[in-house]
PDB file of C-alpha atoms in Angstrom:
ATOM      1  CA  VAL K   1      -0.104  -2.352  -1.742  1.00 95.00           C
ATOM      2  CA  LEU K   2       0.571  -1.889  -4.745  1.00 96.00           C
ATOM      3  CA  VAL K   3       1.738   1.390  -5.613  1.00 97.00           C
ATOM      4  CA  GLU K   4      -0.463   2.731  -8.346  1.00 97.00           C
ATOM      5  CA  GLY K   5      -0.536   6.318  -8.212  1.00 97.00           C
ATOM      6  CA  THR K   6      -1.193   9.680  -6.653  1.00 96.00           C
ATOM      7  CA  SER K   7      -4.554  10.071  -5.381  1.00 95.00           C
ATOM      8  CA  LYS K   8      -7.427  11.827  -6.102  1.00 93.00           C
ATOM      9  CA  ARG K   9      -7.433  14.634  -4.318  1.00 93.00           C
ATOM     10  CA  SER K  10      -4.453  15.017  -3.337  1.00 93.00           C
ATOM     11  CA  ASP K  11      -0.442  15.758  -5.474  1.00 92.00           C
ATOM     12  CA  GLY K  12       1.006  14.698  -1.061  1.00 94.00           C
ATOM     13  CA  GLN K  13      -0.871  11.233  -1.425  1.00 96.00           C
ATOM     14  CA  LEU K  14      -0.310   8.097  -3.146  1.00 97.00           C
ATOM     15  CA  ARG K  15      -3.169   5.337  -4.360  1.00 97.00           C
ATOM     16  CA  GLY K  16      -2.929   1.522  -4.464  1.00 97.00           C
ATOM     17  CA  ARG K  17      -4.412  -1.346  -4.240  1.00 97.00           C
ATOM     18  CA  THR K  18      -4.025  -4.734  -1.405  1.00 95.00           C
ATOM     19  CA  ASP K  19      -3.797  -8.283  -2.643  1.00 91.00           C
ATOM     20  CA  SER K  20      -7.800  -7.662  -2.752  1.00 95.00           C
ATOM     21  CA  ASN K  21      -8.300  -5.262  -4.013  1.00 96.00           C
ATOM     22  CA  HIS K  22      -9.368  -2.372  -1.954  1.00 97.00           C
ATOM     23  CA  THR K  23      -8.162   0.635  -2.988  1.00 97.00           C
ATOM     24  CA  VAL K  24      -5.319   2.586  -0.509  1.00 98.00           C
ATOM     25  CA  VAL K  25      -4.648   5.850   0.299  1.00 98.00           C
ATOM     26  CA  PHE K  26      -1.148   7.297   2.587  1.00 97.00           C
ATOM     27  CA  ASP K  27       0.756   9.999   3.123  1.00 94.00           C
ATOM     28  CA  ARG K  28       3.672  10.381  -0.500  1.00 92.00           C
ATOM     29  CA  ALA K  29       6.837   9.009   1.504  1.00 88.00           C
ATOM     30  CA  LEU K  30      10.022   6.171   1.492  1.00 90.00           C
ATOM     31  CA  GLY K  31       9.916   8.213  -1.742  1.00 92.00           C
ATOM     32  CA  LEU K  32       7.803   5.125  -3.754  1.00 95.00           C
ATOM     33  CA  ALA K  33       6.599   5.384  -6.962  1.00 94.00           C
ATOM     34  CA  PRO K  34       3.489   3.637  -8.965  1.00 96.00           C
ATOM     35  CA  GLY K  35       5.190   0.184  -9.232  1.00 96.00           C
ATOM     36  CA  ASP K  36       6.502  -0.396  -5.889  1.00 96.00           C
ATOM     37  CA  TYR K  37       5.019  -2.326  -3.140  1.00 96.00           C
ATOM     38  CA  ALA K  38       4.790  -1.119   0.401  1.00 96.00           C
ATOM     39  CA  LEU K  39       3.464  -1.867   3.752  1.00 95.00           C
ATOM     40  CA  VAL K  40       0.937   0.515   5.381  1.00 96.00           C
ATOM     41  CA  ASP K  41      -0.579   0.941   8.098  1.00 97.00           C
ATOM     42  CA  VAL K  42      -3.763   1.469   8.002  1.00 97.00           C
ATOM     43  CA  THR K  43      -5.418   3.672   9.980  1.00 97.00           C
ATOM     44  CA  ALA K  44      -9.190   4.486   9.276  1.00 98.00           C
ATOM     45  CA  CYS K  45     -11.155   4.118   6.395  1.00 97.00           C
ATOM     46  CA  THR K  46     -14.307   5.467   4.626  1.00 96.00           C
ATOM     47  CA  SER K  47     -17.379   3.169   2.806  1.00 96.00           C
ATOM     48  CA  ALA K  48     -15.162   2.759  -0.405  1.00 94.00           C
ATOM     49  CA  THR K  49     -11.365   3.471   0.372  1.00 97.00           C
ATOM     50  CA  LEU K  50      -8.958   2.659   3.226  1.00 98.00           C
ATOM     51  CA  LEU K  51      -6.878   5.100   4.870  1.00 98.00           C
ATOM     52  CA  GLY K  52      -3.206   5.146   6.518  1.00 97.00           C
ATOM     53  CA  HIS K  53       0.485   5.666   6.275  1.00 96.00           C
ATOM     54  CA  ALA K  54       3.581   3.829   4.676  1.00 96.00           C
ATOM     55  CA  VAL K  55       4.986   2.000   6.680  1.00 95.00           C
ATOM     56  CA  ALA K  56       8.388   0.524   4.956  1.00 95.00           C
ATOM     57  CA  ARG K  57       9.629  -0.325   0.884  1.00 95.00           C
ATOM     58  CA  THR K  58       9.104  -3.368   0.181  1.00 93.00           C
ATOM     59  CA  THR K  59       9.016  -6.749  -2.157  1.00 90.00           C
ATOM     60  CA  LEU K  60       6.183  -9.349  -3.152  1.00 84.00           C
ATOM     61  CA  ALA K  61       8.572 -12.074  -2.590  1.00 86.00           C
ATOM     62  CA  GLU K  62       9.737 -10.734   1.112  1.00 85.00           C
ATOM     63  CA  THR K  63       6.214 -10.062   1.453  1.00 77.00           C
ATOM     64  CA  THR K  64       4.931 -13.345   0.548  1.00 77.00           C
ATOM     65  CA  ALA K  65       7.783 -15.208   2.417  1.00 79.00           C
ATOM     66  CA  ALA K  66       6.804 -13.413   5.687  1.00 76.00           C
ATOM     67  CA  SER K  67       3.053 -14.881   5.054  1.00 73.00           C
ATOM     68  CA  ARG K  68       4.654 -18.375   4.640  1.00 72.00           C
ATOM     69  CA  PRO K  69       4.758 -20.432   8.237  1.00 70.00           C
ATOM     70  CA  GLU K  70       8.030 -21.683   8.515  1.00 66.00           C
ATOM     71  CA  ALA K  71       9.246 -25.112   7.584  1.00 51.00           C
ATOM     72  CA  VAL K  72       9.543 -27.056  10.383  1.00 50.00           C
TER      73      VAL K  72
END
């Protein structure tokens, strides 16, 4: 998730977007700031928003490398 800023309803939560452009709201944690990437565990949803909690700070390179199959 790319962190975009605070959520509309609470300064204690952050909002971001997945790589498929879905909005995700999660508790502020791990010292995340707008522009950071985070791994988020999605635990619930509404009709337009995914809800979850941050698991780890990451980078785009780390996320891309983890999703590629190992070369044989």
